[in-house]
Structure formats: C-alpha cells, structure tokens
Tab-separated table of C-alpha atoms in Angstrom:
chain	number	residue	atom	x	y	z
A	6	MET	CA	0.000	0.000	0.000
A	7	ARG	CA	2.896	2.353	0.778
A	8	ASP	CA	4.290	1.892	-2.727
A	9	ILE	CA	0.878	2.581	-4.269
A	10	ILE	CA	0.536	5.818	-2.294
A	11	THR	CA	4.095	6.836	-3.172
A	12	VAL	CA	3.516	6.358	-6.903
A	13	ALA	CA	0.144	8.137	-6.741
A	14	LYS	CA	1.670	11.094	-4.869
A	15	LYS	CA	4.491	11.339	-7.383
A	16	GLU	CA	2.062	11.381	-10.316
A	17	LEU	CA	-0.239	13.912	-8.653
A	18	LYS	CA	2.703	16.143	-7.749
A	19	ALA	CA	3.667	16.200	-11.420
A	20	PHE	CA	0.083	17.087	-12.370
A	21	PHE	CA	-0.314	19.831	-9.768
A	22	SER	CA	3.050	21.420	-10.556
A	23	ASP	CA	2.024	21.961	-14.187
A	24	LYS	CA	-0.167	25.066	-14.628
A	25	ALA	CA	-1.503	23.840	-17.957
A	26	ILE	CA	-2.691	20.576	-16.390
A	27	LEU	CA	-4.216	22.437	-13.452
A	28	LEU	CA	-6.148	24.609	-15.872
A	29	GLN	CA	-7.190	21.497	-17.755
A	30	MET	CA	-8.417	19.726	-14.610
A	31	PHE	CA	-10.149	22.534	-12.730
A	32	ILE	CA	-11.274	25.021	-15.376
A	33	LEU	CA	-11.730	23.230	-18.710
A	34	PRO	CA	-14.680	20.951	-17.738
A	35	PHE	CA	-16.489	23.839	-16.048
A	36	ALA	CA	-15.840	26.138	-19.012
A	37	ILE	CA	-17.123	23.568	-21.528
A	38	VAL	CA	-20.309	22.690	-19.646
A	39	PHE	CA	-21.114	26.175	-18.391
A	40	GLY	CA	-20.151	27.863	-21.675
A	41	TYR	CA	-22.214	25.478	-23.761
A	42	GLY	CA	-25.078	25.808	-21.301
A	43	MET	CA	-25.063	29.593	-21.492
A	44	LEU	CA	-24.885	29.434	-25.286
A	45	MET	CA	-27.955	27.183	-25.426
A	46	ALA	CA	-29.804	29.300	-22.856
A	47	ALA	CA	-29.082	32.463	-24.838
A	48	THR	CA	-30.231	30.792	-28.049
A	49	TRP	CA	-33.446	29.543	-26.460
A	50	SER	CA	-34.032	32.953	-24.893
A	51	ASN	CA	-33.753	34.614	-28.292
A	52	ILE	CA	-36.177	32.080	-29.758
A	53	ALA	CA	-38.614	32.715	-26.920
A	54	ASP	CA	-38.298	36.470	-27.417
A	55	ASP	CA	-38.914	36.095	-31.141
A	56	LYS	CA	-42.083	34.130	-30.407
A	57	ALA	CA	-43.325	36.657	-27.872
A	58	PRO	CA	-45.758	39.267	-29.094
A	59	LYS	CA	-44.150	42.579	-29.919
A	60	LYS	CA	-45.558	45.979	-30.608
A	61	ASN	CA	-45.358	47.076	-34.217
A	62	GLU	CA	-43.591	50.301	-33.388
A	63	THR	CA	-41.764	50.573	-36.699
A	64	VAL	CA	-44.625	49.439	-38.945
A	65	ILE	CA	-45.635	51.863	-41.688
A	66	ALA	CA	-49.048	50.742	-42.860
A	67	TYR	CA	-52.320	52.421	-43.753
A	68	SER	CA	-55.983	51.563	-44.051
A	69	MET	CA	-58.859	53.151	-45.956
A	70	ASN	CA	-62.587	53.024	-45.206
A	71	ALA	CA	-62.013	50.706	-42.213
A	72	PRO	CA	-65.239	50.041	-40.255
A	73	ASP	CA	-65.263	50.749	-36.525
A	74	GLU	CA	-65.326	47.047	-35.642
A	75	PHE	CA	-61.819	46.724	-37.151
A	76	LYS	CA	-60.314	49.605	-35.159
A	77	THR	CA	-58.978	47.456	-32.294
A	78	VAL	CA	-57.403	44.913	-34.633
A	79	LEU	CA	-55.792	47.556	-36.828
A	80	ASP	CA	-54.406	49.417	-33.821
A	81	GLU	CA	-52.897	46.193	-32.528
A	82	LEU	CA	-51.236	45.595	-35.889
A	83	GLY	CA	-49.971	49.182	-36.030
A	84	ILE	CA	-52.051	50.071	-39.101
A	85	LYS	CA	-53.156	53.716	-39.159
A	86	PRO	CA	-55.904	55.420	-41.194
A	87	ALA	CA	-54.497	56.869	-44.428
A	88	PRO	CA	-54.294	60.683	-44.453
A	89	ASP	CA	-55.934	60.788	-47.884
A	90	LYS	CA	-57.688	58.628	-50.483
A	91	ASP	CA	-54.808	58.356	-52.975
A	92	ILE	CA	-54.555	54.558	-53.178
A	93	GLU	CA	-51.947	54.526	-55.952
A	94	LYS	CA	-49.598	56.717	-53.919
A	95	TYR	CA	-49.604	54.271	-51.041
A	96	LYS	CA	-49.288	51.283	-53.362
A	97	ASP	CA	-46.161	52.889	-54.815
A	98	GLN	CA	-44.782	53.363	-51.315
A	99	VAL	CA	-45.310	49.680	-50.547
A	100	LYS	CA	-43.748	48.728	-53.880
A	101	SER	CA	-40.675	50.850	-53.189
A	102	LYS	CA	-40.503	49.468	-49.624
A	103	GLU	CA	-41.153	52.862	-48.063
A	104	ALA	CA	-44.301	51.437	-46.461
A	105	ASP	CA	-45.305	47.944	-45.376
A	106	MET	CA	-48.959	47.742	-46.341
A	107	ILE	CA	-52.041	49.505	-47.626
A	108	MET	CA	-55.374	47.936	-46.688
A	109	VAL	CA	-58.451	49.082	-48.607
A	110	PHE	CA	-61.992	48.339	-47.423
A	111	PRO	CA	-64.997	48.814	-49.752
A	112	GLU	CA	-67.031	51.887	-48.876
A	113	ASP	CA	-70.113	49.685	-48.463
A	114	PHE	CA	-68.269	47.016	-46.476
A	115	LYS	CA	-70.466	44.629	-44.514
A	116	MET	CA	-70.007	41.246	-42.798
A	117	ASP	CA	-72.617	38.814	-44.107
A	118	GLU	CA	-73.572	35.408	-42.801
A	119	PRO	CA	-71.674	32.283	-44.025
A	120	GLY	CA	-72.778	31.194	-47.488
A	121	SER	CA	-73.763	34.681	-48.663
A	122	SER	CA	-72.927	35.513	-52.258
A	123	THR	CA	-72.313	39.187	-51.509
A	124	LEU	CA	-69.318	38.966	-49.222
A	125	SER	CA	-67.255	42.161	-49.150
A	126	ASN	CA	-63.628	41.908	-50.192
A	127	ILE	CA	-60.719	43.616	-48.462
A	128	ASP	CA	-57.754	44.493	-50.683
A	129	ILE	CA	-54.469	44.081	-48.813
A	130	PHE	CA	-51.422	45.229	-50.744
A	131	TYR	CA	-48.027	44.163	-49.415
A	132	ASN	CA	-44.460	43.494	-50.608
A	133	SER	CA	-43.223	39.925	-50.104
A	134	ASP	CA	-39.657	41.075	-50.759
A	135	LYS	CA	-39.717	43.077	-47.528
A	136	LYS	CA	-39.607	41.035	-44.329
A	137	SER	CA	-41.654	43.404	-42.168
A	138	SER	CA	-44.277	43.695	-44.896
A	139	MET	CA	-44.591	39.932	-45.244
A	140	GLU	CA	-44.783	39.447	-41.471
A	141	LEU	CA	-47.489	42.104	-41.178
A	142	TYR	CA	-49.472	40.518	-43.999
A	143	SER	CA	-49.282	37.107	-42.287
A	144	LYS	CA	-50.456	38.566	-38.980
A	145	ALA	CA	-53.273	40.497	-40.632
A	146	THR	CA	-54.605	37.486	-42.532
A	147	VAL	CA	-54.530	35.336	-39.393
A	148	MET	CA	-56.347	37.928	-37.318
A	149	PHE	CA	-58.906	38.639	-40.032
A	150	THR	CA	-59.589	34.927	-40.389
A	151	THR	CA	-60.513	34.740	-36.725
A	152	MET	CA	-62.882	37.709	-37.207
A	153	GLN	CA	-64.843	36.093	-40.017
A	154	PRO	CA	-68.432	35.004	-39.233
A	155	ARG	CA	-68.507	31.585	-37.575
A	156	ILE	CA	-71.215	29.128	-36.649
A	157	PHE	CA	-69.492	28.346	-33.357
A	158	THR	CA	-66.356	29.333	-31.483
A	159	PHE	CA	-63.607	27.365	-29.798
A	160	ASN	CA	-60.823	28.221	-27.329
A	161	GLU	CA	-62.060	31.791	-27.064
A	162	SER	CA	-61.177	32.447	-23.415
A	163	THR	CA	-57.994	34.474	-23.025
A	164	ASP	CA	-57.766	33.495	-19.356
A	165	THR	CA	-57.529	29.757	-20.024
A	166	ASP	CA	-54.411	27.871	-21.099
A	167	TYR	CA	-55.779	25.226	-23.452
A	168	ASP	CA	-52.393	23.676	-24.198
A	169	LEU	CA	-51.870	21.145	-21.401
A	170	ILE	CA	-48.218	20.459	-22.191
A	171	ASP	CA	-45.944	20.162	-19.146
A	172	LYS	CA	-43.314	22.727	-20.118
A	173	ALA	CA	-41.050	21.823	-17.190
A	174	SER	CA	-41.126	18.149	-18.182
A	175	MET	CA	-40.465	19.085	-21.803
A	176	LEU	CA	-37.426	21.118	-20.732
A	177	ARG	CA	-36.047	18.309	-18.555
A	178	ASN	CA	-36.479	15.754	-21.362
A	179	LEU	CA	-34.665	18.076	-23.739
A	180	LEU	CA	-31.797	18.621	-21.307
A	181	GLY	CA	-31.617	14.883	-20.610
A	182	GLY	CA	-30.589	14.298	-24.208
A	183	ILE	CA	-27.919	17.029	-24.221
A	184	ILE	CA	-26.354	17.566	-20.791
A	185	PRO	CA	-24.954	14.010	-20.237
A	186	LEU	CA	-23.171	14.187	-23.568
A	187	ILE	CA	-21.546	17.544	-22.772
A	188	VAL	CA	-20.620	16.631	-19.186
A	189	PHE	CA	-18.977	13.297	-19.966
A	190	MET	CA	-17.284	14.688	-23.047
A	191	ALA	CA	-15.694	17.416	-20.908
A	192	VAL	CA	-14.494	14.919	-18.278
A	193	TYR	CA	-13.363	12.476	-20.936
A	194	MET	CA	-11.233	15.108	-22.685
A	195	VAL	CA	-9.318	15.810	-19.476
A	196	CYS	CA	-8.757	12.171	-18.532
A	197	MET	CA	-7.910	11.090	-22.088
A	198	SER	CA	-4.745	13.159	-22.491
A	199	LEU	CA	-3.463	12.575	-18.948
A	200	ALA	CA	-4.146	8.823	-19.028
A	201	ALA	CA	-2.418	8.525	-22.400
A	202	ASN	CA	0.673	10.333	-21.131
A	203	SER	CA	0.688	8.545	-17.774
A	204	ILE	CA	1.419	5.079	-19.199
A	205	ALA	CA	1.768	5.176	-22.999
A	206	GLY	CA	3.753	8.411	-22.691
A	207	ASP	CA	6.165	6.891	-20.165
A	208	LYS	CA	6.421	3.809	-22.332
A	209	GLU	CA	7.227	5.904	-25.392
A	210	LYS	CA	9.941	7.824	-23.518
A	211	GLY	CA	11.410	4.629	-22.034
A	212	PHE	CA	10.762	5.908	-18.509
A	213	LEU	CA	8.315	3.089	-17.727
A	214	ASN	CA	10.988	0.451	-18.275
A	215	THR	CA	13.142	2.247	-15.718
A	216	LEU	CA	10.329	2.100	-13.174
A	217	LEU	CA	9.770	-1.599	-13.788
A	218	VAL	CA	13.276	-2.519	-12.717
A	219	THR	CA	12.833	-0.775	-9.342
A	220	PRO	CA	11.820	-2.774	-6.248
A	221	ILE	CA	8.232	-1.523	-6.611
A	222	LYS	CA	5.807	-4.276	-7.607
A	223	ARG	CA	4.286	-3.848	-11.020
A	224	GLU	CA	0.779	-4.148	-9.562
A	225	SER	CA	1.580	-1.335	-7.117
A	226	LEU	CA	2.948	0.807	-9.924
A	227	ALA	CA	-0.198	0.236	-11.988
A	228	ALA	CA	-2.458	0.928	-9.006
A	229	GLY	CA	-0.594	4.135	-8.116
A	230	LYS	CA	-0.853	5.501	-11.644
A	231	SER	CA	-4.511	4.479	-11.813
A	232	ILE	CA	-5.388	6.180	-8.533
A	233	SER	CA	-3.749	9.418	-9.674
A	234	ILE	CA	-5.922	9.441	-12.813
A	235	LEU	CA	-9.011	8.641	-10.723
A	236	VAL	CA	-8.249	11.682	-8.566
A	237	VAL	CA	-8.018	13.745	-11.736
A	238	ALA	CA	-11.349	12.266	-12.832
A	239	ILE	CA	-12.947	13.318	-9.534
A	240	ILE	CA	-11.656	16.881	-9.885
A	241	ALA	CA	-12.774	17.121	-13.527
A	242	SER	CA	-16.170	15.632	-12.627
A	243	CYS	CA	-16.746	18.147	-9.849
A	244	SER	CA	-15.727	20.968	-12.181
A	245	ALA	CA	-18.166	19.775	-14.855
A	246	PHE	CA	-20.881	19.242	-12.238
A	247	ILE	CA	-20.553	22.820	-10.971
A	248	GLY	CA	-20.924	24.085	-14.532
A	249	MET	CA	-24.014	21.910	-14.967
A	250	ALA	CA	-25.544	22.910	-11.624
A	251	ILE	CA	-25.180	26.599	-12.414
A	252	SER	CA	-26.501	26.171	-15.956
A	253	LEU	CA	-29.653	24.146	-15.208
A	254	PRO	CA	-31.690	27.034	-13.716
A	255	LYS	CA	-30.664	29.264	-16.625
A	256	PHE	CA	-32.463	27.035	-19.121
A	257	ALA	CA	-35.760	27.486	-17.281
A	258	ASP	CA	-35.223	31.249	-17.167
A	259	ALA	CA	-34.455	31.307	-20.899
A	260	LEU	CA	-37.712	29.547	-21.772
A	261	LYS	CA	-39.709	31.580	-19.215
A	262	ILE	CA	-40.580	28.460	-17.198
A	263	ALA	CA	-40.977	29.168	-13.504
A	264	GLU	CA	-42.648	26.084	-12.058
A	265	LYS	CA	-41.262	22.622	-11.306
A	266	THR	CA	-37.761	23.252	-12.659
A	267	SER	CA	-35.769	23.469	-9.410
A	268	TYR	CA	-33.542	20.693	-8.069
A	269	SER	CA	-33.098	19.726	-4.417
A	270	ILE	CA	-29.873	18.759	-2.629
A	271	PRO	CA	-30.615	14.991	-2.997
A	272	ASP	CA	-31.256	15.561	-6.726
A	273	TYR	CA	-27.894	17.234	-7.123
A	274	GLY	CA	-26.342	14.425	-5.082
A	275	VAL	CA	-27.579	11.855	-7.580
A	276	LEU	CA	-26.314	13.947	-10.483
A	277	LEU	CA	-22.881	14.343	-8.885
A	278	GLY	CA	-22.668	10.633	-8.066
A	279	ALA	CA	-23.565	9.702	-11.637
A	280	VAL	CA	-20.862	11.960	-13.050
A	281	VAL	CA	-18.105	10.982	-10.587
A	282	THR	CA	-18.611	7.207	-10.668
A	283	GLY	CA	-19.102	7.294	-14.428
A	284	SER	CA	-15.794	9.128	-14.766
A	285	PHE	CA	-14.122	6.303	-12.786
A	286	VAL	CA	-15.090	3.788	-15.464
A	287	CYS	CA	-14.077	6.137	-18.271
A	288	ALA	CA	-10.697	6.746	-16.607
A	289	VAL	CA	-10.030	3.023	-16.139
A	290	ILE	CA	-10.950	2.282	-19.753
A	291	LEU	CA	-8.607	5.031	-20.905
A	292	LEU	CA	-5.819	3.624	-18.713
A	293	ILE	CA	-6.308	0.148	-20.189
A	294	ILE	CA	-6.067	1.620	-23.690
A	295	SER	CA	-2.954	3.543	-22.635
A	296	THR	CA	-1.393	0.368	-21.242
A	297	VAL	CA	-2.065	-1.648	-24.384
A	298	ALA	CA	-1.034	1.138	-26.784
A	299	LYS	CA	2.524	1.351	-28.033
A	300	ASP	CA	2.751	5.138	-27.758
A	301	THR	CA	0.772	8.264	-26.926
A	302	LYS	CA	-0.415	8.753	-30.493
A	303	GLN	CA	-1.948	5.293	-30.639
A	304	ALA	CA	-3.579	5.762	-27.236
A	305	THR	CA	-5.159	9.111	-28.161
A	306	THR	CA	-6.308	7.654	-31.477
A	307	LEU	CA	-8.107	4.699	-29.884
A	308	SER	CA	-9.544	6.574	-26.894
A	309	PRO	CA	-12.244	8.653	-28.684
A	310	ILE	CA	-13.938	5.434	-29.823
A	311	ILE	CA	-15.259	4.961	-26.286
A	312	LEU	CA	-17.052	8.302	-26.560
A	313	LEU	CA	-19.496	6.648	-28.944
A	314	VAL	CA	-20.819	4.654	-25.974
A	315	VAL	CA	-21.837	7.964	-24.431
A	316	MET	CA	-22.731	10.007	-27.505
A	317	ILE	CA	-25.010	7.703	-29.466
A	318	PRO	CA	-27.308	6.484	-26.650
A	319	SER	CA	-27.401	9.953	-25.089
A	320	LEU	CA	-28.560	11.574	-28.317
A	321	MET	CA	-30.914	8.772	-29.322
A	322	CYS	CA	-32.647	8.818	-25.949
A	323	SER	CA	-34.014	12.238	-26.837
A	324	THR	CA	-36.234	10.505	-29.433
A	325	GLU	CA	-39.434	8.933	-28.101
A	326	SER	CA	-39.116	5.669	-30.053
A	327	PHE	CA	-35.588	4.856	-28.854
A	328	ALA	CA	-36.289	6.090	-25.334
A	329	ALA	CA	-39.203	3.655	-25.096
A	330	HIS	CA	-36.917	0.704	-25.930
A	331	VAL	CA	-34.386	1.892	-23.334
A	332	GLU	CA	-37.057	2.141	-20.636
A	333	ASN	CA	-38.176	-1.419	-21.441
A	334	LEU	CA	-34.723	-2.650	-20.369
A	335	GLY	CA	-35.518	-1.615	-16.806
A	336	THR	CA	-32.764	-2.351	-14.280
A	337	THR	CA	-30.465	-3.625	-17.043
A	338	ASN	CA	-29.733	0.015	-17.902
A	339	TYR	CA	-27.968	0.446	-14.586
A	340	VAL	CA	-25.614	-2.552	-14.746
A	341	ILE	CA	-23.938	-1.543	-18.027
A	342	PRO	CA	-20.769	0.447	-17.237
A	343	VAL	CA	-20.640	4.008	-18.598
A	344	TRP	CA	-24.131	3.758	-20.049
A	345	ASN	CA	-25.575	3.385	-16.544
A	346	SER	CA	-24.115	6.764	-15.574
A	347	VAL	CA	-25.505	8.391	-18.695
A	348	LYS	CA	-28.922	6.879	-17.971
A	349	LEU	CA	-28.853	7.870	-14.300
A	350	LEU	CA	-27.755	11.392	-15.199
A	351	GLN	CA	-30.684	11.604	-17.616
A	352	ASP	CA	-33.050	10.289	-14.934
A	353	GLY	CA	-31.710	12.809	-12.446
A	354	ILE	CA	-32.175	15.723	-14.817
A	355	LYS	CA	-35.720	14.537	-15.555
A	356	LEU	CA	-36.354	14.081	-11.793
A	357	ASN	CA	-37.363	10.522	-12.601
A	358	TYR	CA	-34.690	8.548	-10.737
A	359	SER	CA	-34.863	5.970	-7.959
A	360	TRP	CA	-32.340	5.485	-5.176
A	361	THR	CA	-32.270	1.769	-5.945
A	362	ASN	CA	-31.099	2.390	-9.501
A	363	ALA	CA	-28.673	5.026	-8.233
A	364	GLY	CA	-27.210	2.532	-5.747
A	365	ILE	CA	-26.846	-0.118	-8.453
A	366	THR	CA	-25.114	2.382	-10.728
A	367	PHE	CA	-22.690	3.586	-8.060
A	368	GLY	CA	-21.892	0.023	-6.948
A	369	VAL	CA	-21.346	-1.293	-10.480
A	370	ASN	CA	-19.118	1.631	-11.457
A	371	VAL	CA	-16.918	1.363	-8.360
A	372	ALA	CA	-16.625	-2.415	-8.824
A	373	VAL	CA	-15.711	-2.018	-12.495
A	374	ALA	CA	-13.120	0.621	-11.604
A	375	LEU	CA	-11.504	-1.665	-9.017
A	376	PHE	CA	-11.515	-4.582	-11.434
A	377	GLY	CA	-10.011	-2.325	-14.078
A	378	ILE	CA	-7.152	-1.360	-11.779
A	379	PHE	CA	-6.563	-5.054	-11.058
A	380	PHE	CA	-6.604	-5.810	-14.790
A	381	ILE	CA	-4.117	-3.020	-15.511
A	382	GLY	CA	-1.799	-4.571	-12.921
A	383	LYS	CA	-1.999	-7.883	-14.772
A	384	LEU	CA	-1.189	-6.106	-18.042
A	385	PHE	CA	1.874	-4.567	-16.399
A	386	ASN	CA	3.105	-8.068	-15.627
A	387	ARG	CA	3.272	-8.858	-19.349
A	388	GLU	CA	6.636	-7.742	-20.572
A	389	LYS	CA	5.574	-7.479	-24.197
A	390	ILE	CA	2.913	-4.944	-23.253
A	391	VAL	CA	5.498	-2.741	-21.533
A	392	ASN	CA	8.309	-3.083	-24.044
A	393	GLY	CA	6.104	-3.098	-27.161
C-alpha cells in the first residue's frame, strides 16, 4: 500500500506542478459545460423572445374606409388610417418598400352570414420582398380569419391555457438528451490526455521500463498511476458538475418556465454521483487503452472510440421511439458500465430517478473501476505490453 501511495503522490505532484494541467483539470470541464449551457440558454431565450408578441412600433401601414369594428385589430397591428384617399400613392410606397402595407376596405363594407354571395372583399397590398411587410401581412390574414363570421367558437377564453403540455417536463427531457453528452465529453477530454501520457507516454519515452526494474511491484505501480488518474477524474467531474448545476436554472429562465424546474440537494447528489462514478469507469478504460497502446499517439487515437458509448445512446434517448426501448430494459440500464451513468444522469435531470437504480449504478461503477485497476496490474506483468 505504501508503494501505491508513493507512486500516486508522485504522479499527482507532477500534475499539480504543471499550470496547464491544473487549468485542464479545474477550469476546462467547467468552461465547456457552463459555456455550452449559457450558449444554449441564450439561443433559447432569443427564440422565446422572437415568439413573444411585440408591438409594431416601426410598422408603416395604412388603411382606408375601415369600419369601426376593425379599429382594435388595426391598432394592434400598427395600421393607421391613411391621411388621404390616394390609393396609388400608397401602393407605390409599398412597392418601393417605403411602407409595409395599404389595406383598402370597400365603402359599403359589410359582414354577411356564411354562405352569402355578396361577401365584401378587403384588398391588402403588401411586398413579399420586404420582411416586415410579409410578417405584417401574415399577422393580418390570421387575425382577419378569426374575425370572419362563424357558426361556433372554440378556445375563445384568453384566461384559459388550453395547451396542457408540461413545459417543465419538456425542458427536462430536452436537457436529458444534451447535458450528459456535454458533461462526460468534458471529463473524458481531461482524462484522455493525462491517461495517455501517464502510461503510454512513459512507455514511449522509455521511462516506464526504468520504473519496472525498481523494487516496486508492477501491480503497485499500476495501481498508483490508476489512482492518480481517478483523482483527476474526480476533480474534472466536480468541475463539470458545478458548470451543470449553475446552468440548469438558466435554461428554465431562458424559456420563461418558472414552475417545477428546481432541483433539491438529494437531486444534485444523484447527479454528482452519476458523473463521478461514471468518470471512474471512463478513466479506467482510458488507462487500459494507454497500457495496451505502443505510444501516446496510438492511445489518443483509440480513446475517442469509447465516446461513442456515451454520444449515441445519449442523443438517441431524446427521441421517443428509442427512449421507449431503453425504458423497457428496466434495471439492465444500470448494470452496463458508462451507459448506466448516462442513464442515471438523464433520470436525475428529468427528476425521474430511484435510489435503488442510483445505488446499483454507483456500486457497479466502483466495482468495475476496481476490477479495471486489477486488470491493468496484470497487463503490467506482461513484458511485451510494456516493451512493445
């Protein structure tokens, strides 16, 4: 045990004495998760603002002969009564893009019952080559359609929300398909380079062979190097988790969702546990690849393949059809290393987790990490692996 601690301390001292590695461990995961989160929140906020009703303060549009019953609608659209009756003048203004619209009502305009053959026609002149003109025309036609005579009405109450969609649930489902990918990718990037240099890098430089001839057991050497990378994984995981924890409330603010979007301390505990224990498995897999690889280049080339285990299921779970198949697997989801952490992280974000599944995930990941360290020790005992 003393040798394991000595090797781990030596590796960690090398990591902590390098400012670039410190930045990579403590800042990079947070910056990736938080930065991407703020970018998405800003994008969603802009989309929400675009969808929100806005006053037509810059609209230049006129109406002629408009009946009194249209006054409220026209005011809402920003359409003002024309100062005079020169229709052609205003049509030329719309054509030259100086104005957005000219709306002409017949002098004898009337609203007949459905089926009448004497329906009055409203002439609406607009310019489809001008964005504001086209938008105003679309709004006007929609609003006029709702004003047409109807046999019955539906969804008329402005005080009732007829759309029963759970916006908070929709947001959590959306985040469940994105956040796990970003979090594990950030942690993976940190562990990948350090794990590759820790073993394959030493092997490439010939330094590992020097260590192997020392009195330290090869299993202790492997365990010490593994523990140092696991410590790095914990630091990177916590950094990514902080970025995620700060970002989550911002998504709700961006989409103007106030209810049912907050997370409690136990919720955050599950999220943190999923990230940390999942990073253990990722780190051990990266160390195994580094041990088998001949040099750093080969290790860094093979390592990204494991990301597919995280990326593909994480993205596909955002689709209802694939998500249904995943849910049918039940507890099996939580005994598959790496994927179990992705699934638990998704469950935690959706507030749809169970402590039983969380316990299974944590236990499986820790067991796999310990077995991985044991397996790396066995690989160290094979001379061809070290000298290859």
